Coordinates of C-alpha atoms in Angstrom, one line a residue:
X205 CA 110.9 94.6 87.6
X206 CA 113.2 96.9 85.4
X207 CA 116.8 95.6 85.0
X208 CA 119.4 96.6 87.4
X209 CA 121.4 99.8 86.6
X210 CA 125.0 99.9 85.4
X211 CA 127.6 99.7 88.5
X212 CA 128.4 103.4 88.9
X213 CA 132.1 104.0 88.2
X214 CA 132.7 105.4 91.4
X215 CA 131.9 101.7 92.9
X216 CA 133.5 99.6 90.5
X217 CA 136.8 101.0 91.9
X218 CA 135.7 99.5 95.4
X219 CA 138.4 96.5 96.2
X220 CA 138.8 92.9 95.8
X221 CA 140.4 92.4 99.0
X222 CA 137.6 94.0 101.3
X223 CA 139.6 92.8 104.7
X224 CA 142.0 95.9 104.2
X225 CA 139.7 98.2 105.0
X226 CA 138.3 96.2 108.2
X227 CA 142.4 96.7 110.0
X228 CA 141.7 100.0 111.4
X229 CA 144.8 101.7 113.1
X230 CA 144.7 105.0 115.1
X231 CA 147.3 106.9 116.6
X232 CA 146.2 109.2 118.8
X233 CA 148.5 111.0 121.3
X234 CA 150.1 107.9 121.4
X235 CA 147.2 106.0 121.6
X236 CA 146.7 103.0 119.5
X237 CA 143.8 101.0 118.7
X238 CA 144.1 98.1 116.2
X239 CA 140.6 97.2 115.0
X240 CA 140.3 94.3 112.5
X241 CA 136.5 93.6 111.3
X242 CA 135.0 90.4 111.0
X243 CA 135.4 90.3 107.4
X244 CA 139.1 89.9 107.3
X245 CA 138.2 86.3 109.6
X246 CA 135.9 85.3 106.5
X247 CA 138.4 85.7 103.7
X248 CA 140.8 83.7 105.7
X249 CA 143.4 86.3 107.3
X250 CA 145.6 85.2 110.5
X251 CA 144.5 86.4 114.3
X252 CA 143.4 89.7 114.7
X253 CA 145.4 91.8 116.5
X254 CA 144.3 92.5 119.7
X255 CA 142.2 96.0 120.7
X256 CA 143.0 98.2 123.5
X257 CA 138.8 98.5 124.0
X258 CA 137.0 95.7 125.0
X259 CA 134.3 93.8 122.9
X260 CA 132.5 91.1 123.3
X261 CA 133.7 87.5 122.5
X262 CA 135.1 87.0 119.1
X263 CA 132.6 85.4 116.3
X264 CA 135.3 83.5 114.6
X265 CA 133.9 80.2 115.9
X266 CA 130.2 81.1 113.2
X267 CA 130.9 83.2 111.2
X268 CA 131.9 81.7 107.5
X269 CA 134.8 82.1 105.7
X270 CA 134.2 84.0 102.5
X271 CA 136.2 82.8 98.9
X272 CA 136.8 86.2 96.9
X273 CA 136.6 84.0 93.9
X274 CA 133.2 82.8 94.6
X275 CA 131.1 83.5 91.2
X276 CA 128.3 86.8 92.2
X277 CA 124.7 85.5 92.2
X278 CA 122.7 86.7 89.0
X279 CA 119.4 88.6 89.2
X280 CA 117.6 86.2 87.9
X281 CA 118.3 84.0 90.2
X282 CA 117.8 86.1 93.3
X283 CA 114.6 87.2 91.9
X284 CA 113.1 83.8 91.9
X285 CA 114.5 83.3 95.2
X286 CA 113.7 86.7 96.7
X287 CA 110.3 87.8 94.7
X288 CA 107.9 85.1 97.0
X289 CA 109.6 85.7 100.5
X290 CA 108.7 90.0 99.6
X291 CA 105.1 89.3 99.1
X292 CA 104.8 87.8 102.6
X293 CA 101.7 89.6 103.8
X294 CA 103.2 89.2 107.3
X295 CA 105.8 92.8 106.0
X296 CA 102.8 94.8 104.7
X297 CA 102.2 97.0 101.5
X298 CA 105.4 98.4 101.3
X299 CA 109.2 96.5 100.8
X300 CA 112.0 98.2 99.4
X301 CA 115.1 95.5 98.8
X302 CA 118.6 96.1 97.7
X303 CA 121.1 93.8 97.7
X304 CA 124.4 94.1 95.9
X305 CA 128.2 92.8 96.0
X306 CA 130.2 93.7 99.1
X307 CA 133.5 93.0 96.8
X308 CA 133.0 95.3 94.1
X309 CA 129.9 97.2 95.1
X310 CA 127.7 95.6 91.8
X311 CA 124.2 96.1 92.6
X312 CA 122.4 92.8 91.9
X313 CA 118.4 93.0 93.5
X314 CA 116.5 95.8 93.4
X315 CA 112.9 96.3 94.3
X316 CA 112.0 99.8 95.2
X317 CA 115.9 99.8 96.4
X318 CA 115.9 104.0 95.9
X319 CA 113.1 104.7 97.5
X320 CA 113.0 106.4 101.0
X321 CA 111.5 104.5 103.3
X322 CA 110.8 104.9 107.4
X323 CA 114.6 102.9 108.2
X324 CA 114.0 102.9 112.2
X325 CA 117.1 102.2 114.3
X326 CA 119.0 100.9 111.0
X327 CA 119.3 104.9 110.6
X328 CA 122.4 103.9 113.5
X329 CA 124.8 102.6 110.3
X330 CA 124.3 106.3 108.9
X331 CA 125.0 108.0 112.0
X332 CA 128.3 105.5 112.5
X333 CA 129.3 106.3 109.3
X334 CA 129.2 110.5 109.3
X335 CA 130.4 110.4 112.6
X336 CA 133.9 107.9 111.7
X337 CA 133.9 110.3 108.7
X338 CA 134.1 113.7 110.3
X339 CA 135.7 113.0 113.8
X340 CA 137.3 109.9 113.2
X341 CA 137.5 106.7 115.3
X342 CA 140.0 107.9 117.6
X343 CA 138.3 111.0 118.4
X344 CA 137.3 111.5 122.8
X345 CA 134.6 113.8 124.0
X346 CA 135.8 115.9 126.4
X347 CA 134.2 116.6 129.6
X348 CA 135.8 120.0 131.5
X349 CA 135.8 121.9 134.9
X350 CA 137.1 125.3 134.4
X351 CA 136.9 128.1 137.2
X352 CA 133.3 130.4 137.6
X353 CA 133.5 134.1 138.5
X354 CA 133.7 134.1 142.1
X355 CA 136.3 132.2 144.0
X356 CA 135.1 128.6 144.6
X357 CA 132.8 128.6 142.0
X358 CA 133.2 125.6 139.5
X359 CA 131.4 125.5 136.1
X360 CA 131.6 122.2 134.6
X361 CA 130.9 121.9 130.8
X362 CA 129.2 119.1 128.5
X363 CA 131.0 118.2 126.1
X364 CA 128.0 116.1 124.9
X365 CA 129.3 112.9 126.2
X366 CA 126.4 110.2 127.3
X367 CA 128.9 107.8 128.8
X368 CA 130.5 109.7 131.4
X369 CA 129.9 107.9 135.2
X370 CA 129.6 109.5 138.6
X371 CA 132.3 106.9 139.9
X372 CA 134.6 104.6 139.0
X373 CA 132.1 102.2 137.6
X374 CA 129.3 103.2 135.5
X375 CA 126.8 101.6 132.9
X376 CA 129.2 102.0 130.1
X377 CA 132.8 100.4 130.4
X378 CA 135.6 102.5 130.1
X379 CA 133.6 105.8 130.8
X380 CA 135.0 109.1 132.0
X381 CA 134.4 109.6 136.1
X382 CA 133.1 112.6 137.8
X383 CA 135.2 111.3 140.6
X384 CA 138.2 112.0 138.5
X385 CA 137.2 115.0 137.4
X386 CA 136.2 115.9 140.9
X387 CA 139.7 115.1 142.0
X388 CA 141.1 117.4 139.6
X389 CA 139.1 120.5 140.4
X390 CA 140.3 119.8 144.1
X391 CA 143.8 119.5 143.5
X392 CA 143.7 123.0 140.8
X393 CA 141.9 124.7 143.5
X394 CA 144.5 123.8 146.4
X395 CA 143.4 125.7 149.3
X396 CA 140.2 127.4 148.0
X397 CA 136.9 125.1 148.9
X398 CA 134.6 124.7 146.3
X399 CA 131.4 126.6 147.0
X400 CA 129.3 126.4 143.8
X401 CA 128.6 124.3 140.5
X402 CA 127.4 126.1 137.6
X403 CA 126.3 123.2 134.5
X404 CA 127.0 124.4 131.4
X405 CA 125.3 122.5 129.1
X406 CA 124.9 124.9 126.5
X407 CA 126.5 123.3 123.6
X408 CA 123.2 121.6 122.8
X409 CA 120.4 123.7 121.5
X410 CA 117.1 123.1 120.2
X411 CA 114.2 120.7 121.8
X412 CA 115.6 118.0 123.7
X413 CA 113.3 115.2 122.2
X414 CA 113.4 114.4 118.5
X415 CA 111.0 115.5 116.0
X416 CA 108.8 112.5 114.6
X417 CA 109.2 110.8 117.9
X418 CA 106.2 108.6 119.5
X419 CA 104.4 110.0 122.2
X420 CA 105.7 107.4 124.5
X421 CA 109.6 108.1 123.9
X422 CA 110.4 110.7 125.8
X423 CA 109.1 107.9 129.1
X424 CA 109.5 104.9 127.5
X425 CA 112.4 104.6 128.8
X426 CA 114.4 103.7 124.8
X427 CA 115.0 107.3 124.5
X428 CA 115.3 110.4 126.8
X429 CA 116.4 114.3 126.8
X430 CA 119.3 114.9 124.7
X431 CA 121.3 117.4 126.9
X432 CA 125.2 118.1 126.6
X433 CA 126.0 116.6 130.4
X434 CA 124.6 113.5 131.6
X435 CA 125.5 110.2 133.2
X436 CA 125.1 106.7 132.2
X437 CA 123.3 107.5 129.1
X438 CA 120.4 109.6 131.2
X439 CA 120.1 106.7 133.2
X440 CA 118.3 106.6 136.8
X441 CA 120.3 103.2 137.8
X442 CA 123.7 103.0 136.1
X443 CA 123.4 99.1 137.3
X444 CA 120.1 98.5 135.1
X445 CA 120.4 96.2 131.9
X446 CA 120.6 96.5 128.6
X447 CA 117.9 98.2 126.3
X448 CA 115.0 99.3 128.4
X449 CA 115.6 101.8 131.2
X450 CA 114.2 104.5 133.1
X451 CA 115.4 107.9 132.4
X452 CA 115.9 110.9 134.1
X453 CA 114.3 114.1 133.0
X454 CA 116.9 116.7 133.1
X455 CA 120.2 114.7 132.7
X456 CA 122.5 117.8 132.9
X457 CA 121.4 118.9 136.5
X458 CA 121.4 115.2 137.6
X459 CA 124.7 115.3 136.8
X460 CA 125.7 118.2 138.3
X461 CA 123.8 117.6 141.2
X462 CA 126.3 114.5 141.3
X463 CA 129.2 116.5 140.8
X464 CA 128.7 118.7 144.1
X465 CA 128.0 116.0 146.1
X466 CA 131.8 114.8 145.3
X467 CA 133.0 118.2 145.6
X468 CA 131.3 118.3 149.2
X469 CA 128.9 121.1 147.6
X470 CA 124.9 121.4 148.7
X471 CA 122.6 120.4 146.0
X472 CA 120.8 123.5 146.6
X473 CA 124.3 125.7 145.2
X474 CA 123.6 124.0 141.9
X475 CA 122.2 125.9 138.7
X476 CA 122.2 126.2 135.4
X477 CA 124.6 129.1 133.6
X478 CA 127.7 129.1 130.8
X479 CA 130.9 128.9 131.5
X480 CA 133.5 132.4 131.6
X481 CA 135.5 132.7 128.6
X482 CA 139.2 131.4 129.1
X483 CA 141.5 134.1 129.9
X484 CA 144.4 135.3 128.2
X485 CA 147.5 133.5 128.3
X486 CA 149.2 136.9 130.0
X487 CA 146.9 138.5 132.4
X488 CA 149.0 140.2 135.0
X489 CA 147.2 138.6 138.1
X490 CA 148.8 137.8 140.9
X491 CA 151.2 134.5 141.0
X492 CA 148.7 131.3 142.3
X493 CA 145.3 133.0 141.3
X494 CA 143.3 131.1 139.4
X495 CA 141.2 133.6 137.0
X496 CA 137.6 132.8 135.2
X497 CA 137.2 129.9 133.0
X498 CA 140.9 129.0 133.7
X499 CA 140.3 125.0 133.4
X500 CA 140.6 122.8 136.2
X501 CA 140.4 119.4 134.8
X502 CA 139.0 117.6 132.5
X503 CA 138.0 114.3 131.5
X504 CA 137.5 112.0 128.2
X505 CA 134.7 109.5 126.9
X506 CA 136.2 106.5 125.2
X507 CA 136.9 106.6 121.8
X508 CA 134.4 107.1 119.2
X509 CA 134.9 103.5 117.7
X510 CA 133.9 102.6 121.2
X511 CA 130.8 104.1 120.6
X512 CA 129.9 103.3 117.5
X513 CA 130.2 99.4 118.6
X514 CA 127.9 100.1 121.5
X515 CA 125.0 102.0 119.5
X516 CA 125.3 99.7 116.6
X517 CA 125.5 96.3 118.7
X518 CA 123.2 97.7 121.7
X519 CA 120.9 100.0 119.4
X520 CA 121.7 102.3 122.0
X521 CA 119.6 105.7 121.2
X522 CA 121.3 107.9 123.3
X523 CA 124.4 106.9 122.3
X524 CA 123.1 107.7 118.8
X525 CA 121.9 110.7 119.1
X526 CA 125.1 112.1 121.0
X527 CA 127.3 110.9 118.3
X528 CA 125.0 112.4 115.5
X529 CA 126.1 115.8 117.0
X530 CA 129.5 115.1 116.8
X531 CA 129.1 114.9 113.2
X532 CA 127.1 118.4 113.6
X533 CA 129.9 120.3 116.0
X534 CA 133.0 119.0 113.2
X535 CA 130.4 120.7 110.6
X536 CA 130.1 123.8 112.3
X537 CA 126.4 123.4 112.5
X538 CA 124.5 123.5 115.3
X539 CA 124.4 120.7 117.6
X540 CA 120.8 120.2 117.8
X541 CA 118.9 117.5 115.8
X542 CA 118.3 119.7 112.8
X543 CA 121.6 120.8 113.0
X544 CA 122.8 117.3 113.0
X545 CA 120.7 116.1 110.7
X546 CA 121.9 118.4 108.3
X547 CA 125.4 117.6 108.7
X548 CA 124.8 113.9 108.5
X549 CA 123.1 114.2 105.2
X550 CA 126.5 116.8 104.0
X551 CA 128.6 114.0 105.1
X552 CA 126.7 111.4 103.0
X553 CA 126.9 113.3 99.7
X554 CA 131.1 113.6 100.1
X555 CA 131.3 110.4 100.6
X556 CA 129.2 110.4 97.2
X557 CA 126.4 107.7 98.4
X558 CA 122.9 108.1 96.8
X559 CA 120.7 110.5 98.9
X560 CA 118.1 110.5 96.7
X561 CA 115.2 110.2 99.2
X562 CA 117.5 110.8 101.9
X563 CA 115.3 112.8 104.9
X564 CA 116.8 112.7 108.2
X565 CA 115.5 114.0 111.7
X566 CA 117.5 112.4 113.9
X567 CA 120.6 109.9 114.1
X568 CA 119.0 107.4 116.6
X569 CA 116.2 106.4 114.0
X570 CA 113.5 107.0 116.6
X571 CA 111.6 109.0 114.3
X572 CA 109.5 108.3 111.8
X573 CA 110.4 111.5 109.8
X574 CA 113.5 109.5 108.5
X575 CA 113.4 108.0 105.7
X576 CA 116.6 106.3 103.7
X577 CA 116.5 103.9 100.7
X578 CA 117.9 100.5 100.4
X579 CA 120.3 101.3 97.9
X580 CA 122.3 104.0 100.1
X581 CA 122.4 101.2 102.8
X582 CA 124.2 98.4 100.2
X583 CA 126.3 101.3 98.9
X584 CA 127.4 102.6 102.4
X585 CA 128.3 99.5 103.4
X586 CA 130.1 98.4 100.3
X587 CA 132.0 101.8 100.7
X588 CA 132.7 100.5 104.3
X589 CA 134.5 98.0 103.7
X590 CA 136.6 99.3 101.2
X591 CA 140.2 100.5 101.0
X592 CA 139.1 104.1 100.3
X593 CA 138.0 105.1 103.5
X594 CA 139.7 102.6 106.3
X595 CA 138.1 104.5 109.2
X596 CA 134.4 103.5 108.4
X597 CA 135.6 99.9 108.5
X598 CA 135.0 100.1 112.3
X599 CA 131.2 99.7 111.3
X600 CA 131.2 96.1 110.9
X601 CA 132.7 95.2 114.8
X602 CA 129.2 96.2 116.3
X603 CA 127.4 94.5 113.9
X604 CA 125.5 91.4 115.5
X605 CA 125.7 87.9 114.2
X606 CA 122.7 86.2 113.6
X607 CA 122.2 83.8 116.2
X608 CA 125.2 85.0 118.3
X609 CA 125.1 88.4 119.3
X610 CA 123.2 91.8 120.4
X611 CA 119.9 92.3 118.6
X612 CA 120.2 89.2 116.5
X613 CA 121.3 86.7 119.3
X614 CA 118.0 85.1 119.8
X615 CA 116.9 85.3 116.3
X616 CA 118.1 83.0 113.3
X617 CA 117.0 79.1 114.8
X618 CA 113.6 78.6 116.0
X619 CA 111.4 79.8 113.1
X620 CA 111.0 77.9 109.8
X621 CA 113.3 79.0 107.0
X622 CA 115.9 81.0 109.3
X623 CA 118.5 78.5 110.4
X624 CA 120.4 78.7 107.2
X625 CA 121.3 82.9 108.3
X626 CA 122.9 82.1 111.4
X627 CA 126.3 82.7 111.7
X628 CA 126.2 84.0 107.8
X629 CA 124.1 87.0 108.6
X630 CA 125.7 90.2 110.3
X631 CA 123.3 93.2 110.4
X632 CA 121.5 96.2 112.0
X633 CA 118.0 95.8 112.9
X634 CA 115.1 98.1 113.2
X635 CA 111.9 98.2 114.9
X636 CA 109.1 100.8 115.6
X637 CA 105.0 100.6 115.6
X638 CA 104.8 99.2 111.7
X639 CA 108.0 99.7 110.5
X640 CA 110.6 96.9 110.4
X641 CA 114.2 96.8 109.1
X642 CA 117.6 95.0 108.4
X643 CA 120.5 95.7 106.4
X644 CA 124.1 94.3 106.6
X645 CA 125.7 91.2 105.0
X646 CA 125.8 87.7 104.6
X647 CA 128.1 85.2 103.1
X648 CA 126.2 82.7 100.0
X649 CA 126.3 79.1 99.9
X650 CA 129.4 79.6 97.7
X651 CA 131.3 82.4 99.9
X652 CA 130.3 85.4 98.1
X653 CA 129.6 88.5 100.5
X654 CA 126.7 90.5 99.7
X655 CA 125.6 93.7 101.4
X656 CA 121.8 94.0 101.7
X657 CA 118.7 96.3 103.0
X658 CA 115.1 95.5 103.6
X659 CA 112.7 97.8 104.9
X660 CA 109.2 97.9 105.6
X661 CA 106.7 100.3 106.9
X662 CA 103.5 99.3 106.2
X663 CA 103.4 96.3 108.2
X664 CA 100.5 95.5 110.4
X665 CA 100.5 96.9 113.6
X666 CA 99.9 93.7 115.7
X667 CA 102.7 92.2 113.4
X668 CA 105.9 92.6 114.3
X669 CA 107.3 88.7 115.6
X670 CA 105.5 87.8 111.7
X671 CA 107.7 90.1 110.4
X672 CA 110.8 89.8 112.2
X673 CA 110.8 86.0 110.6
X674 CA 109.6 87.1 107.0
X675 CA 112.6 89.4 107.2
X676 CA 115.1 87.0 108.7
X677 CA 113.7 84.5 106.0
X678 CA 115.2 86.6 103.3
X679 CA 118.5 87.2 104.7
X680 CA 118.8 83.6 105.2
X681 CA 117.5 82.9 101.5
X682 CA 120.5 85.2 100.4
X683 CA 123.1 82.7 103.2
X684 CA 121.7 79.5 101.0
X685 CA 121.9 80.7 97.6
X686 CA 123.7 79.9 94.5
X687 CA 121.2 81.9 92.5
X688 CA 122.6 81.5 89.0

């Protein structure tokens, strides 16, 4: 293997004290949202401050603290470590590794680290990355009623938010409620009964499945049609678990079906159509008429650091995809998945990560058109927990502990040579047909904290428990070593 490059200087100013970046404070409208990250608990800071959105119960009691002194592991060392747990034949033909320090951003372990590779659903720490960048964590996606062009008409427009609920109490906590907004339009319309819903979901363009996308996606019930309104992340049964659900095939009319039922509307007075351009703030109409695309109400998702916690700890695709064209819309590109692609990979190079080999399709990691290298993983990360850019902290709160939460709950434990990772390994996962992936970080033996990526995509097609462990086996290599 050739010797690893030079720390670029760009990442040797990355900090020593990486738990600044992970105290995230927003003020919005007088909102605000104090968001420590888990790594500020490993290097030994007081209680976190409590959040105003809720998460799920703190990791404090696994995770392990991390000594900022701690001496890096040499390449050497991890090679000997590393080099027989990549030629597993249980991960195929094809593994790309990067590790490198989270403190300073030094790579250290690099085997086919820049070269794109299929990243599956660890293509969700990209798309939470653009999207803190360009909207920020504090950022809410509106949902709006604004007046049609006859009296009683109501045109409610998508805002592009997949969390919004038909009542109080949805799939996602903390939602905006058609019942709200419904309530709104009533009270703006005073005495004139609603007679019509026009759904303007217009802001999305394009094909409403992803390019690269298995055959099986679209009904699979892990992905579904990307449309500006829906409810419940497209969702037939808002009370239906995590991960796999069935999805409804036009989300926006669903929704807006929904919508006239609370306005006391017929189904059958529901179309499609765009919404009247607001009118001028000095008209001359009459005193209490309410004129075209005058707005009614409106209501908001919850904040995007909301959302980024529940697609990265959930690997929630619609949530994904939703947020990727946020990062498109604050671009000024069209929010469609090229569009959004696009912008996600603009985003990437200002923040000056390595997109060498960088191809994106989507932001959900459903297709196999996507392909990201190891090294821009270990570098976003590193960049994310720096002092630089404090709003991309918010990353690491979704991330699941191995053996503790989301995707990595059950894993870590049962299989030989894994125990050692749990409660030292935080990561993002990724699985399709022959391709499997993990990047994130893990604390050594000594309290170092490395960032690191493996990805695969040659595997075996009947493979995929083998590799899970193979994979797990090298995290939890990393959690045990001195490597000196």
């Amino acid at each position: 293997m050739p010797p690893v490059p030079s720390q670029p200087a760009a990442r040797r100013r990355l900090p020593v004290l990486l738990a600044a970046a992970l105290v995230l404070v927003l003020a919005v409208v007088g909102l605000v949202v104090v968001r420590p990250g888990p790594v500020g608990r490993w290097l030994g800071e007081g209680p976190a401050a409590p959040s105003t959105e809720p998460v799920e119960p703190s990791p404090v009691a696994v995770l392990a603290g991390t000594d900022i002194g701690a001496p890096m592991p040499a390449t050497d060392g991890l090679r000997a470590v590393l080099d027989p747990l990549i030629a597993d034949p249980a991960l195929g033909d094809r593994v790309n590794v990067a590790v490198a320090d989270a403190l300073t951003g030094q790579p250290l372990f690099d085997q086919g680290g820049g070269a794109g590779t299929v990243p599956a659903s660890v293509t969700k720490l990209l798309t939470a990355v653009t999207v803190l960048t360009a909207r920020g964590p504090g950022h809410r996606i509106p949902t709006r009623a604004v007046a049609g062009e006859q009296p009683g008409e109501v045109v409610i427009v998508g805002g592009g938010d997949p969390t919004l609920a038909a009542g109080a109490k949805g799939f996602y906590q903390g939602a905006g409620s058609l019942e709200d907004l419904a309530g709104q339009v009533r009270t703006a319309l005073g005495g004139t009964a609603p007679t019509r819903v026009v759904v303007d979901s217009s802001l999305y363009s394009g094909p409403v499945f992803g390019p690269g996308w298995d055959d099986d996606i679209p009904t699979g019930g892990y992905g579904g049609a990307m449309t500006a309104l829906m409810l419940d992340g497209a969702r037939t049964d808002p009370k239906a678990g995590r991960g796999w659900a069935e999805r409804v095939p036009q989300p926006d009319l669903t929704a807006g079906r929904a919508f006239a039922r609370l306005l006391g509307v017929s189904e059958s007075a529901v179309r499609k159509g765009t919404a009247p351009a607001p009118p001028a703030e000095a008209t001359g109409a009459p005193a209490g008429t309410i004129e075209p695309g005058a707005e009614l109400g409106v209501v908001q998702s919850p904040p995007l650091i909301r959302l980024v916690d529940i697609m990265i700890s959930e690997s929630d695709n619609i949530v994904a995809e939703a947020l990727a064209r946020q990062v498109a819309l604050a671009r000024d590109q069209p929010a469609s998945f090229a569009g959004a692609a696009s912008a996600m990979a603009e985003v990437v190079s200002e923040l000056g990560l390595p997109a060498a080999g960088l191809t994106l399709a989507d932001g959900s990691g459903l297709s196999r058109k996507n392909l990201i290298s190891p090294t821009l993983l270990t570098e976003l990360l590193a960049l994310a927990a720096g002092p630089d850019h404090p709003e991309l902290g918010g990353i690491f709160g979704g991330l699941p502990v191995a053996g503790w939460s989301g995707t990595l709950r059950d894993r870590y434990g049962s299989a030989p040579g894994t125990a050692a990772g749990a409660g030292m390994v935080r990561a993002k996962t990724g699985t399709l047909t022959r391709v499997h992936a993990i990047a994130g970080v893990v604390t050594t033996a000594e309290g170092r904290l490395l960032t690191f990526a493996v990805l695969t995509d040659q595997v075996p097609p009947d493979g995929m428990e083998p590799a899970r462990v193979a994979l797990d086996r090298i995290a939890a290599a990393l959690a045990t070593c001195g490597c000196h």
